[in-house]
Amino acid sequence: GAVVSQHPSRVICKSGTSVKIECRSLDFQATTMFWYRQFPKQSLMLMATSNEGSKATYEQGVEKDKFLINHASLTLSTLTVTSAHPEDSSFYICSARPGARGYNSPLHFGNGTRLTVT
Amino acid sequence: KQEVTQIPAALSVPEGENLVLNCSFTDSAIYNLQWFRQDPGKGLTSLLLIQSSQREQTSGRLNASLDKSSGRSTLYIAASQPGDSATYLCAVIRSNYKLTFGKGTLLTVNP
């Protein structure tokens, strides 16, 4: 089955630093990847859609200058949390969809990244 | 705006019991609905995908139903096992493959 790898699984950083999270599709090409965020006891919320070779599209209320997304290849998307603050502490998770399939194929998720900003 | 609600928020059952998890959504204009399992601190594992034209899907001990017109889906787990303990998430798939998730049901199966 399709596998999505996310790295790192856990990161602790100091306030004001930047953190990069990688999302890779291991056995398929993903023209589109999605970044979600999950706060404790809350739903996963879509942050942005990452499009290979073009700019990401952000959901309302998500700061594009704070959450930089790069989708430079068909198998890799990165999310950089710039100048992180304690309120950015959350569980970040990516998903990817095999490029050639439609809505009838399930989306696959990475294992997530637990970010803690001190 | 699409809203997804899952009831109950938490459920504790003895091993071997059959159980039903509920999911409701406010906008019936969905493409598909997907059920996931999430273990503590982990990512999501896809369990079942129900296409909007389907009424149910089965995989092993799991059966998911979809009533699109009433905005409801259920996940039935037969003969529950301690290894089934996890949070179960329901998500509806909107246009452009975007998912709207519920908050999940935390299931505990006691040996």
JSON list of N, CA, C and O in Angstrom, two decimals, chain A residues 48-72:
[
{"chain": "A", "resi": 48, "resn": "ALA", "atom": "N", "xyz": [-2.97, 23.85, 4.75]},
{"chain": "A", "resi": 48, "resn": "ALA", "atom": "CA", "xyz": [-2.64, 24.28, 3.40]},
{"chain": "A", "resi": 48, "resn": "ALA", "atom": "C", "xyz": [-2.56, 23.08, 2.48]},
{"chain": "A", "resi": 48, "resn": "ALA", "atom": "O", "xyz": [-2.37, 21.94, 2.91]},
{"chain": "A", "resi": 49, "resn": "THR", "atom": "N", "xyz": [-2.69, 23.38, 1.21]},
{"chain": "A", "resi": 49, "resn": "THR", "atom": "CA", "xyz": [-2.53, 22.39, 0.14]},
{"chain": "A", "resi": 49, "resn": "THR", "atom": "C", "xyz": [-1.23, 22.70, -0.58]},
{"chain": "A", "resi": 49, "resn": "THR", "atom": "O", "xyz": [-1.02, 23.83, -1.04]},
{"chain": "A", "resi": 50, "resn": "SER", "atom": "N", "xyz": [-0.38, 21.69, -0.66]},
{"chain": "A", "resi": 50, "resn": "SER", "atom": "CA", "xyz": [0.93, 21.85, -1.28]},
{"chain": "A", "resi": 50, "resn": "SER", "atom": "C", "xyz": [0.88, 21.29, -2.69]},
{"chain": "A", "resi": 50, "resn": "SER", "atom": "O", "xyz": [0.54, 20.13, -2.89]},
{"chain": "A", "resi": 51, "resn": "ASN", "atom": "N", "xyz": [1.20, 22.12, -3.65]},
{"chain": "A", "resi": 51, "resn": "ASN", "atom": "CA", "xyz": [1.13, 21.72, -5.05]},
{"chain": "A", "resi": 51, "resn": "ASN", "atom": "C", "xyz": [2.52, 21.67, -5.66]},
{"chain": "A", "resi": 51, "resn": "ASN", "atom": "O", "xyz": [3.27, 22.65, -5.57]},
{"chain": "A", "resi": 52, "resn": "GLU", "atom": "N", "xyz": [2.86, 20.56, -6.26]},
{"chain": "A", "resi": 52, "resn": "GLU", "atom": "CA", "xyz": [4.18, 20.39, -6.85]},
{"chain": "A", "resi": 52, "resn": "GLU", "atom": "C", "xyz": [4.42, 21.42, -7.94]},
{"chain": "A", "resi": 52, "resn": "GLU", "atom": "O", "xyz": [3.59, 21.58, -8.85]},
{"chain": "A", "resi": 53, "resn": "GLY", "atom": "N", "xyz": [5.50, 22.16, -7.80]},
{"chain": "A", "resi": 53, "resn": "GLY", "atom": "CA", "xyz": [5.88, 23.11, -8.82]},
{"chain": "A", "resi": 53, "resn": "GLY", "atom": "C", "xyz": [5.14, 24.43, -8.79]},
{"chain": "A", "resi": 53, "resn": "GLY", "atom": "O", "xyz": [5.35, 25.27, -9.67]},
{"chain": "A", "resi": 54, "resn": "SER", "atom": "N", "xyz": [4.29, 24.65, -7.81]},
{"chain": "A", "resi": 54, "resn": "SER", "atom": "CA", "xyz": [3.59, 25.92, -7.73]},
{"chain": "A", "resi": 54, "resn": "SER", "atom": "C", "xyz": [3.39, 26.30, -6.26]},
{"chain": "A", "resi": 54, "resn": "SER", "atom": "O", "xyz": [3.74, 25.54, -5.36]},
{"chain": "A", "resi": 55, "resn": "LYS", "atom": "N", "xyz": [2.85, 27.47, -6.05]},
{"chain": "A", "resi": 55, "resn": "LYS", "atom": "CA", "xyz": [2.68, 27.95, -4.69]},
{"chain": "A", "resi": 55, "resn": "LYS", "atom": "C", "xyz": [1.60, 27.16, -3.95]},
{"chain": "A", "resi": 55, "resn": "LYS", "atom": "O", "xyz": [0.61, 26.72, -4.54]},
{"chain": "A", "resi": 56, "resn": "ALA", "atom": "N", "xyz": [1.80, 27.04, -2.66]},
{"chain": "A", "resi": 56, "resn": "ALA", "atom": "CA", "xyz": [0.80, 26.38, -1.83]},
{"chain": "A", "resi": 56, "resn": "ALA", "atom": "C", "xyz": [-0.41, 27.29, -1.65]},
{"chain": "A", "resi": 56, "resn": "ALA", "atom": "O", "xyz": [-0.31, 28.51, -1.74]},
{"chain": "A", "resi": 57, "resn": "THR", "atom": "N", "xyz": [-1.54, 26.67, -1.42]},
{"chain": "A", "resi": 57, "resn": "THR", "atom": "CA", "xyz": [-2.75, 27.44, -1.12]},
{"chain": "A", "resi": 57, "resn": "THR", "atom": "C", "xyz": [-3.08, 27.23, 0.35]},
{"chain": "A", "resi": 57, "resn": "THR", "atom": "O", "xyz": [-3.12, 26.10, 0.83]},
{"chain": "A", "resi": 58, "resn": "TYR", "atom": "N", "xyz": [-3.31, 28.31, 1.05]},
{"chain": "A", "resi": 58, "resn": "TYR", "atom": "CA", "xyz": [-3.51, 28.27, 2.49]},
{"chain": "A", "resi": 58, "resn": "TYR", "atom": "C", "xyz": [-4.98, 28.44, 2.86]},
{"chain": "A", "resi": 58, "resn": "TYR", "atom": "O", "xyz": [-5.72, 29.18, 2.20]},
{"chain": "A", "resi": 59, "resn": "GLU", "atom": "N", "xyz": [-5.36, 27.78, 3.93]},
{"chain": "A", "resi": 59, "resn": "GLU", "atom": "CA", "xyz": [-6.73, 27.94, 4.44]},
{"chain": "A", "resi": 59, "resn": "GLU", "atom": "C", "xyz": [-6.84, 29.28, 5.16]},
{"chain": "A", "resi": 59, "resn": "GLU", "atom": "O", "xyz": [-5.84, 29.87, 5.60]},
{"chain": "A", "resi": 60, "resn": "GLN", "atom": "N", "xyz": [-8.05, 29.72, 5.27]},
{"chain": "A", "resi": 60, "resn": "GLN", "atom": "CA", "xyz": [-8.31, 31.00, 5.92]},
{"chain": "A", "resi": 60, "resn": "GLN", "atom": "C", "xyz": [-7.77, 30.98, 7.35]},
{"chain": "A", "resi": 60, "resn": "GLN", "atom": "O", "xyz": [-8.00, 30.03, 8.10]},
{"chain": "A", "resi": 61, "resn": "GLY", "atom": "N", "xyz": [-7.06, 32.04, 7.69]},
{"chain": "A", "resi": 61, "resn": "GLY", "atom": "CA", "xyz": [-6.54, 32.16, 9.05]},
{"chain": "A", "resi": 61, "resn": "GLY", "atom": "C", "xyz": [-5.14, 31.59, 9.25]},
{"chain": "A", "resi": 61, "resn": "GLY", "atom": "O", "xyz": [-4.57, 31.73, 10.33]},
{"chain": "A", "resi": 62, "resn": "VAL", "atom": "N", "xyz": [-4.58, 30.94, 8.24]},
{"chain": "A", "resi": 62, "resn": "VAL", "atom": "CA", "xyz": [-3.23, 30.38, 8.34]},
{"chain": "A", "resi": 62, "resn": "VAL", "atom": "C", "xyz": [-2.25, 31.35, 7.70]},
{"chain": "A", "resi": 62, "resn": "VAL", "atom": "O", "xyz": [-2.43, 31.74, 6.54]},
{"chain": "A", "resi": 63, "resn": "GLU", "atom": "N", "xyz": [-1.23, 31.75, 8.45]},
{"chain": "A", "resi": 63, "resn": "GLU", "atom": "CA", "xyz": [-0.28, 32.74, 7.96]},
{"chain": "A", "resi": 63, "resn": "GLU", "atom": "C", "xyz": [0.73, 32.09, 7.01]},
{"chain": "A", "resi": 63, "resn": "GLU", "atom": "O", "xyz": [1.57, 31.29, 7.43]},
{"chain": "A", "resi": 64, "resn": "LYS", "atom": "N", "xyz": [0.69, 32.48, 5.76]},
{"chain": "A", "resi": 64, "resn": "LYS", "atom": "CA", "xyz": [1.59, 31.87, 4.78]},
{"chain": "A", "resi": 64, "resn": "LYS", "atom": "C", "xyz": [3.04, 32.25, 5.01]},
{"chain": "A", "resi": 64, "resn": "LYS", "atom": "O", "xyz": [3.95, 31.49, 4.64]},
{"chain": "A", "resi": 65, "resn": "ASP", "atom": "N", "xyz": [3.29, 33.40, 5.61]},
{"chain": "A", "resi": 65, "resn": "ASP", "atom": "CA", "xyz": [4.67, 33.80, 5.86]},
{"chain": "A", "resi": 65, "resn": "ASP", "atom": "C", "xyz": [5.26, 33.11, 7.08]},
{"chain": "A", "resi": 65, "resn": "ASP", "atom": "O", "xyz": [6.48, 33.10, 7.26]},
{"chain": "A", "resi": 66, "resn": "LYS", "atom": "N", "xyz": [4.39, 32.56, 7.91]},
{"chain": "A", "resi": 66, "resn": "LYS", "atom": "CA", "xyz": [4.87, 31.85, 9.09]},
{"chain": "A", "resi": 66, "resn": "LYS", "atom": "C", "xyz": [5.05, 30.36, 8.80]},
{"chain": "A", "resi": 66, "resn": "LYS", "atom": "O", "xyz": [5.97, 29.73, 9.29]},
{"chain": "A", "resi": 67, "resn": "PHE", "atom": "N", "xyz": [4.18, 29.82, 8.00]},
{"chain": "A", "resi": 67, "resn": "PHE", "atom": "CA", "xyz": [4.22, 28.40, 7.65]},
{"chain": "A", "resi": 67, "resn": "PHE", "atom": "C", "xyz": [4.58, 28.29, 6.18]},
{"chain": "A", "resi": 67, "resn": "PHE", "atom": "O", "xyz": [3.72, 28.32, 5.30]},
{"chain": "A", "resi": 68, "resn": "LEU", "atom": "N", "xyz": [5.88, 28.16, 5.93]},
{"chain": "A", "resi": 68, "resn": "LEU", "atom": "CA", "xyz": [6.37, 28.11, 4.56]},
{"chain": "A", "resi": 68, "resn": "LEU", "atom": "C", "xyz": [6.31, 26.68, 4.03]},
{"chain": "A", "resi": 68, "resn": "LEU", "atom": "O", "xyz": [6.81, 25.76, 4.66]},
{"chain": "A", "resi": 69, "resn": "ILE", "atom": "N", "xyz": [5.72, 26.54, 2.87]},
{"chain": "A", "resi": 69, "resn": "ILE", "atom": "CA", "xyz": [5.58, 25.22, 2.26]},
{"chain": "A", "resi": 69, "resn": "ILE", "atom": "C", "xyz": [6.29, 25.20, 0.93]},
{"chain": "A", "resi": 69, "resn": "ILE", "atom": "O", "xyz": [6.13, 26.10, 0.10]},
{"chain": "A", "resi": 70, "resn": "ASN", "atom": "N", "xyz": [7.09, 24.15, 0.75]},
{"chain": "A", "resi": 70, "resn": "ASN", "atom": "CA", "xyz": [7.80, 23.94, -0.50]},
{"chain": "A", "resi": 70, "resn": "ASN", "atom": "C", "xyz": [7.54, 22.53, -1.00]},
{"chain": "A", "resi": 70, "resn": "ASN", "atom": "O", "xyz": [7.71, 21.57, -0.27]},
{"chain": "A", "resi": 71, "resn": "HIS", "atom": "N", "xyz": [7.12, 22.43, -2.25]},
{"chain": "A", "resi": 71, "resn": "HIS", "atom": "CA", "xyz": [6.81, 21.12, -2.84]},
{"chain": "A", "resi": 71, "resn": "HIS", "atom": "C", "xyz": [7.64, 21.02, -4.12]},
{"chain": "A", "resi": 71, "resn": "HIS", "atom": "O", "xyz": [7.11, 21.15, -5.22]},
{"chain": "A", "resi": 72, "resn": "ALA", "atom": "N", "xyz": [8.94, 20.79, -3.93]},
{"chain": "A", "resi": 72, "resn": "ALA", "atom": "CA", "xyz": [9.88, 20.90, -5.04]},
{"chain": "A", "resi": 72, "resn": "ALA", "atom": "C", "xyz": [9.92, 19.68, -5.95]},
{"chain": "A", "resi": 72, "resn": "ALA", "atom": "O", "xyz": [10.41, 19.74, -7.07]}
]
